[in-house]
Amino acid sequence: MILGPKLSKKFVEIMDDTQVQQCGIDLRVGSIYRIEGEGVLDYSNEKRKLPSYRKIFSSENDIKISLDRGIYLIKVADKIKIPEDMAALVYPRSSLLRMGCTLYTAVHDPGYEGYPEYLLNVMNPITIYRYARVAQILFIRSSGVVGTYSGIYQKR
Ligand SMILES: O=c1ccn([C@H]2C[C@H](O)[C@@H](COP(=O)(O)OP(=O)(O)OP(=O)(O)O)O2)c(=O)[nH]1
């Protein structure tokens, strides 16, 4: 079952009710990075290596950024905390899609806490203002959960 925002509001540190949607909570842009260099991914994570990220925008310090076509990493400005019996899914805002851009997102695990990062694909140039709402998070109550998230992205 997807939780409505009356309940899920407790799990996102939002700025104000503009972020509250009918079924989920909008997430704001925090920082944007260029991805530089190669990543390495294996089965056990022994060889896992993230590429380098060069920060090109921060909602704290900058007013707006114009992005050319390309791939960027985006870190959200809102801290989220997933309860131990829930997972969360994040979708791009449809306005972002209508502008020719999208976010690629993965599963948010039970117990995860932090400022998530998503892949931003700019297929048509876009200007993004500080703290623009770019995504929407949906919380899903989950049964039969095995443990809670404690990987390298916890509390980042
Ligand atoms: O698009 C996403 C999806 C999830 N997360 C956060 C929440 C999630 O709980 C955590 C780890 O995600 P996942 O388990 O998919 O990462 P992994 O690559 O398997 O890392 P680990 O080995 O730490 O599990 O990262 C993001 O920042 N971005």
PDB file of C-alpha atoms and ligand atoms in Angstrom:
ATOM      1  CA  MET A   1       0.000   0.000   0.000  1.00  0.00           C
ATOM      2  CA  ILE A   2       1.240   3.474  -0.861  1.00  0.00           C
ATOM      3  CA  LEU A   3       1.103   5.824   2.096  1.00  0.00           C
ATOM      4  CA  GLY A   4      -0.550   9.179   1.568  1.00  0.00           C
ATOM      5  CA  PRO A   5       1.348  12.358   2.460  1.00  0.00           C
ATOM      6  CA  LYS A   6      -0.539  12.803   5.707  1.00  0.00           C
ATOM      7  CA  LEU A   7       1.598   9.895   6.967  1.00  0.00           C
ATOM      8  CA  SER A   8       4.676  10.029   4.735  1.00  0.00           C
ATOM      9  CA  LYS A   9       5.275  13.721   5.506  1.00  0.00           C
ATOM     10  CA  LYS A  10       6.876  12.499   8.741  1.00  0.00           C
ATOM     11  CA  PHE A  11       9.661  10.770   6.789  1.00  0.00           C
ATOM     12  CA  VAL A  12      10.869  13.738   4.710  1.00  0.00           C
ATOM     13  CA  GLU A  13      12.241  16.991   6.130  1.00  0.00           C
ATOM     14  CA  ILE A  14      10.319  19.289   3.809  1.00  0.00           C
ATOM     15  CA  MET A  15      10.575  23.076   3.550  1.00  0.00           C
ATOM     16  CA  ASP A  16       6.843  23.757   3.293  1.00  0.00           C
ATOM     17  CA  ASP A  17       3.526  22.321   2.115  1.00  0.00           C
ATOM     18  CA  THR A  18       4.206  23.210  -1.542  1.00  0.00           C
ATOM     19  CA  GLN A  19       6.016  19.871  -1.525  1.00  0.00           C
ATOM     20  CA  VAL A  20       2.966  17.934  -0.385  1.00  0.00           C
ATOM     21  CA  GLN A  21       1.253  16.228  -3.325  1.00  0.00           C
ATOM     22  CA  GLN A  22      -1.916  14.146  -3.484  1.00  0.00           C
ATOM     23  CA  CYS A  23      -0.113  10.860  -2.930  1.00  0.00           C
ATOM     24  CA  GLY A  24       3.545  11.654  -2.280  1.00  0.00           C
ATOM     25  CA  ILE A  25       6.057  14.322  -1.369  1.00  0.00           C
ATOM     26  CA  ASP A  26       8.034  16.397  -3.873  1.00  0.00           C
ATOM     27  CA  LEU A  27      11.817  16.455  -3.490  1.00  0.00           C
ATOM     28  CA  ARG A  28      13.934  19.532  -4.214  1.00  0.00           C
ATOM     29  CA  VAL A  29      17.253  19.829  -5.993  1.00  0.00           C
ATOM     30  CA  GLY A  30      20.204  20.235  -3.631  1.00  0.00           C
ATOM     31  CA  SER A  31      23.376  19.909  -5.697  1.00  0.00           C
ATOM     32  CA  ILE A  32      24.202  18.922  -9.261  1.00  0.00           C
ATOM     33  CA  TYR A  33      27.440  17.210 -10.281  1.00  0.00           C
ATOM     34  CA  ARG A  34      29.196  16.262 -13.480  1.00  0.00           C
ATOM     35  CA  ILE A  35      30.280  12.642 -13.531  1.00  0.00           C
ATOM     36  CA  GLU A  36      33.946  12.264 -14.411  1.00  0.00           C
ATOM     37  CA  GLY A  37      35.919   9.115 -15.035  1.00  0.00           C
ATOM     38  CA  GLU A  38      34.965   5.458 -14.919  1.00  0.00           C
ATOM     39  CA  GLY A  39      33.058   3.441 -12.343  1.00  0.00           C
ATOM     40  CA  VAL A  40      33.841  -0.178 -11.464  1.00  0.00           C
ATOM     41  CA  LEU A  41      31.139  -2.670 -10.439  1.00  0.00           C
ATOM     42  CA  ASP A  42      31.538  -6.353  -9.535  1.00  0.00           C
ATOM     43  CA  TYR A  43      29.520  -9.070  -7.746  1.00  0.00           C
ATOM     44  CA  SER A  44      30.853  -8.799  -4.180  1.00  0.00           C
ATOM     45  CA  ASN A  45      31.469  -5.016  -4.100  1.00  0.00           C
ATOM     46  CA  GLU A  46      35.173  -5.671  -3.359  1.00  0.00           C
ATOM     47  CA  LYS A  47      36.154  -3.894  -6.550  1.00  0.00           C
ATOM     48  CA  ARG A  48      33.321  -1.372  -6.563  1.00  0.00           C
ATOM     49  CA  LYS A  49      34.626   2.102  -7.314  1.00  0.00           C
ATOM     50  CA  LEU A  50      32.525   5.183  -7.916  1.00  0.00           C
ATOM     51  CA  PRO A  51      33.595   7.713 -10.546  1.00  0.00           C
ATOM     52  CA  SER A  52      34.532  11.274  -9.522  1.00  0.00           C
ATOM     53  CA  TYR A  53      31.874  13.935  -9.183  1.00  0.00           C
ATOM     54  CA  ARG A  54      32.477  17.633  -9.831  1.00  0.00           C
ATOM     55  CA  LYS A  55      29.955  19.926  -8.203  1.00  0.00           C
ATOM     56  CA  ILE A  56      28.574  22.484 -10.677  1.00  0.00           C
ATOM     57  CA  PHE A  57      25.548  23.761  -8.749  1.00  0.00           C
ATOM     58  CA  SER A  58      24.391  24.101  -5.178  1.00  0.00           C
ATOM     59  CA  SER A  59      20.965  25.405  -4.185  1.00  0.00           C
ATOM     60  CA  GLU A  60      22.597  26.915  -1.089  1.00  0.00           C
ATOM     61  CA  ASN A  61      25.013  29.115  -3.043  1.00  0.00           C
ATOM     62  CA  ASP A  62      23.701  29.479  -6.597  1.00  0.00           C
ATOM     63  CA  ILE A  63      20.500  30.931  -8.041  1.00  0.00           C
ATOM     64  CA  LYS A  64      20.101  28.836 -11.181  1.00  0.00           C
ATOM     65  CA  ILE A  65      21.980  26.709 -13.687  1.00  0.00           C
ATOM     66  CA  SER A  66      21.494  26.110 -17.402  1.00  0.00           C
ATOM     67  CA  LEU A  67      22.273  22.522 -18.311  1.00  0.00           C
ATOM     68  CA  ASP A  68      23.200  21.301 -21.771  1.00  0.00           C
ATOM     69  CA  ARG A  69      22.265  17.833 -22.965  1.00  0.00           C
ATOM     70  CA  GLY A  70      24.119  15.192 -20.959  1.00  0.00           C
ATOM     71  CA  ILE A  71      24.185  13.042 -17.849  1.00  0.00           C
ATOM     72  CA  TYR A  72      24.477  14.552 -14.368  1.00  0.00           C
ATOM     73  CA  LEU A  73      24.197  13.389 -10.779  1.00  0.00           C
ATOM     74  CA  ILE A  74      21.650  15.218  -8.684  1.00  0.00           C
ATOM     75  CA  LYS A  75      21.530  15.187  -4.882  1.00  0.00           C
ATOM     76  CA  VAL A  76      18.278  16.176  -3.260  1.00  0.00           C
ATOM     77  CA  ALA A  77      17.977  18.912  -0.638  1.00  0.00           C
ATOM     78  CA  ASP A  78      15.479  17.040   1.521  1.00  0.00           C
ATOM     79  CA  LYS A  79      16.621  14.531   4.101  1.00  0.00           C
ATOM     80  CA  ILE A  80      14.594  11.354   4.033  1.00  0.00           C
ATOM     81  CA  LYS A  81      14.326   8.578   6.577  1.00  0.00           C
ATOM     82  CA  ILE A  82      12.621   5.347   5.561  1.00  0.00           C
ATOM     83  CA  PRO A  83      10.899   3.429   8.358  1.00  0.00           C
ATOM     84  CA  GLU A  84      11.988  -0.172   8.903  1.00  0.00           C
ATOM     85  CA  ASP A  85       8.759  -1.607   7.481  1.00  0.00           C
ATOM     86  CA  MET A  86       8.688   0.522   4.352  1.00  0.00           C
ATOM     87  CA  ALA A  87      10.449   1.111   1.065  1.00  0.00           C
ATOM     88  CA  ALA A  88      10.211   4.143  -1.185  1.00  0.00           C
ATOM     89  CA  LEU A  89      10.124   4.743  -4.919  1.00  0.00           C
ATOM     90  CA  VAL A  90      10.961   8.044  -6.564  1.00  0.00           C
ATOM     91  CA  TYR A  91       9.680   9.325  -9.893  1.00  0.00           C
ATOM     92  CA  PRO A  92      10.622  12.408 -11.878  1.00  0.00           C
ATOM     93  CA  ARG A  93       8.109  15.240 -11.873  1.00  0.00           C
ATOM     94  CA  SER A  94       6.091  15.119 -15.060  1.00  0.00           C
ATOM     95  CA  SER A  95       7.071  18.739 -15.762  1.00  0.00           C
ATOM     96  CA  LEU A  96      10.688  17.574 -15.967  1.00  0.00           C
ATOM     97  CA  LEU A  97       9.662  14.916 -18.511  1.00  0.00           C
ATOM     98  CA  ARG A  98       7.653  17.440 -20.497  1.00  0.00           C
ATOM     99  CA  MET A  99      10.848  19.506 -20.800  1.00  0.00           C
ATOM    100  CA  GLY A 100      12.786  16.583 -22.257  1.00  0.00           C
ATOM    101  CA  CYS A 101      14.635  15.566 -19.097  1.00  0.00           C
ATOM    102  CA  THR A 102      14.316  12.654 -16.712  1.00  0.00           C
ATOM    103  CA  LEU A 103      15.661  11.117 -13.522  1.00  0.00           C
ATOM    104  CA  TYR A 104      16.703   7.501 -13.177  1.00  0.00           C
ATOM    105  CA  THR A 105      16.129   6.217  -9.658  1.00  0.00           C
ATOM    106  CA  ALA A 106      16.487   2.931  -7.743  1.00  0.00           C
ATOM    107  CA  VAL A 107      14.809   1.391  -4.691  1.00  0.00           C
ATOM    108  CA  HIS A 108      15.041   3.209  -1.355  1.00  0.00           C
ATOM    109  CA  ASP A 109      15.511   0.524   1.286  1.00  0.00           C
ATOM    110  CA  PRO A 110      13.900   0.102   4.703  1.00  0.00           C
ATOM    111  CA  GLY A 111      16.038   1.960   7.267  1.00  0.00           C
ATOM    112  CA  TYR A 112      17.791   4.189   4.698  1.00  0.00           C
ATOM    113  CA  GLU A 113      18.477   7.698   5.888  1.00  0.00           C
ATOM    114  CA  GLY A 114      20.065  10.604   4.021  1.00  0.00           C
ATOM    115  CA  TYR A 115      19.950  12.798   0.958  1.00  0.00           C
ATOM    116  CA  PRO A 116      19.435  10.497  -2.044  1.00  0.00           C
ATOM    117  CA  GLU A 117      21.201  10.904  -5.374  1.00  0.00           C
ATOM    118  CA  TYR A 118      19.683  10.337  -8.808  1.00  0.00           C
ATOM    119  CA  LEU A 119      20.896  10.280 -12.367  1.00  0.00           C
ATOM    120  CA  LEU A 120      19.638  13.258 -14.353  1.00  0.00           C
ATOM    121  CA  ASN A 121      19.420  12.846 -18.112  1.00  0.00           C
ATOM    122  CA  VAL A 122      19.083  16.176 -19.879  1.00  0.00           C
ATOM    123  CA  MET A 123      17.871  15.391 -23.390  1.00  0.00           C
ATOM    124  CA  ASN A 124      16.743  18.949 -24.048  1.00  0.00           C
ATOM    125  CA  PRO A 125      18.479  21.960 -22.432  1.00  0.00           C
ATOM    126  CA  ILE A 126      16.932  23.105 -19.163  1.00  0.00           C
ATOM    127  CA  THR A 127      17.417  25.874 -16.610  1.00  0.00           C
ATOM    128  CA  ILE A 128      16.991  24.746 -13.032  1.00  0.00           C
ATOM    129  CA  TYR A 129      16.462  27.253 -10.222  1.00  0.00           C
ATOM    130  CA  ARG A 130      17.632  26.687  -6.666  1.00  0.00           C
ATOM    131  CA  TYR A 131      15.492  24.245  -4.725  1.00  0.00           C
ATOM    132  CA  ALA A 132      13.352  23.421  -7.801  1.00  0.00           C
ATOM    133  CA  ARG A 133      11.086  20.465  -7.153  1.00  0.00           C
ATOM    134  CA  VAL A 134      12.315  17.731  -9.482  1.00  0.00           C
ATOM    135  CA  ALA A 135      10.988  14.421  -8.137  1.00  0.00           C
ATOM    136  CA  GLN A 136       8.252  12.830  -6.100  1.00  0.00           C
ATOM    137  CA  ILE A 137       8.770  10.159  -3.434  1.00  0.00           C
ATOM    138  CA  LEU A 138       6.178   7.494  -2.618  1.00  0.00           C
ATOM    139  CA  PHE A 139       6.410   5.427   0.557  1.00  0.00           C
ATOM    140  CA  ILE A 140       5.203   1.825   0.415  1.00  0.00           C
ATOM    141  CA  ARG A 141       4.447  -0.269   3.461  1.00  0.00           C
ATOM    142  CA  SER A 142       6.276  -3.596   3.004  1.00  0.00           C
ATOM    143  CA  SER A 143       5.795  -6.958   4.739  1.00  0.00           C
ATOM    144  CA  GLY A 144       8.447  -9.673   5.168  1.00  0.00           C
ATOM    145  CA  VAL A 145      11.311  -7.160   5.075  1.00  0.00           C
ATOM    146  CA  VAL A 146      14.804  -8.657   5.664  1.00  0.00           C
ATOM    147  CA  GLY A 147      16.934  -6.280   7.770  1.00  0.00           C
ATOM    148  CA  THR A 148      17.511  -2.579   7.249  1.00  0.00           C
ATOM    149  CA  TYR A 149      19.861  -0.678   4.969  1.00  0.00           C
ATOM    150  CA  SER A 150      23.425  -0.280   6.282  1.00  0.00           C
ATOM    151  CA  GLY A 151      25.439   0.138   3.070  1.00  0.00           C
ATOM    152  CA  ILE A 152      27.890   2.815   1.980  1.00  0.00           C
ATOM    153  CA  TYR A 153      25.204   5.342   1.069  1.00  0.00           C
ATOM    154  CA  GLN A 154      23.684   5.408   4.544  1.00  0.00           C
ATOM    155  CA  LYS A 155      23.515   8.890   6.128  1.00  0.00           C
ATOM    156  CA  ARG A 156      25.241  10.628   3.216  1.00  0.00           C
TER     157      ARG A 156
HETATM  158  O1  LIG B   1      18.036   6.194  -6.937  1.00  0.00           O
HETATM  159  C1  LIG B   1      18.355   6.011  -5.755  1.00  0.00           C
HETATM  160  C2  LIG B   1      17.852   4.933  -5.020  1.00  0.00           C
HETATM  161  C3  LIG B   1      18.270   4.750  -3.728  1.00  0.00           C
HETATM  162  N1  LIG B   1      19.145   5.619  -3.135  1.00  0.00           N
HETATM  163  C4  LIG B   1      19.589   5.410  -1.761  1.00  0.00           C
HETATM  164  C5  LIG B   1      18.540   4.729  -0.924  1.00  0.00           C
HETATM  165  C6  LIG B   1      18.952   3.292  -0.911  1.00  0.00           C
HETATM  166  O2  LIG B   1      18.505   2.638   0.259  1.00  0.00           O
HETATM  167  C7  LIG B   1      20.466   3.391  -0.975  1.00  0.00           C
HETATM  168  C8  LIG B   1      21.139   2.178  -1.530  1.00  0.00           C
HETATM  169  O3  LIG B   1      20.522   1.824  -2.722  1.00  0.00           O
HETATM  170  P1  LIG B   1      20.824   0.396  -3.342  1.00  0.00           P
HETATM  171  O4  LIG B   1      20.616  -0.679  -2.318  1.00  0.00           O
HETATM  172  O5  LIG B   1      20.152   0.289  -4.647  1.00  0.00           O
HETATM  173  O6  LIG B   1      22.388   0.585  -3.607  1.00  0.00           O
HETATM  174  P2  LIG B   1      23.531  -0.453  -3.892  1.00  0.00           P
HETATM  175  O7  LIG B   1      24.259   0.031  -5.054  1.00  0.00           O
HETATM  176  O8  LIG B   1      22.999  -1.859  -3.936  1.00  0.00           O
HETATM  177  O9  LIG B   1      24.435  -0.219  -2.631  1.00  0.00           O
HETATM  178  P3  LIG B   1      24.673  -1.156  -1.342  1.00  0.00           P
HETATM  179  O10 LIG B   1      25.720  -2.119  -1.790  1.00  0.00           O
HETATM  180  O11 LIG B   1      25.106  -0.233  -0.264  1.00  0.00           O
HETATM  181  O12 LIG B   1      23.327  -1.822  -1.057  1.00  0.00           O
HETATM  182  O13 LIG B   1      20.716   4.529  -1.811  1.00  0.00           O
HETATM  183  C9  LIG B   1      19.622   6.689  -3.829  1.00  0.00           C
HETATM  184  O14 LIG B   1      20.382   7.511  -3.304  1.00  0.00           O
HETATM  185  N2  LIG B   1      19.235   6.846  -5.130  1.00  0.00           N
END
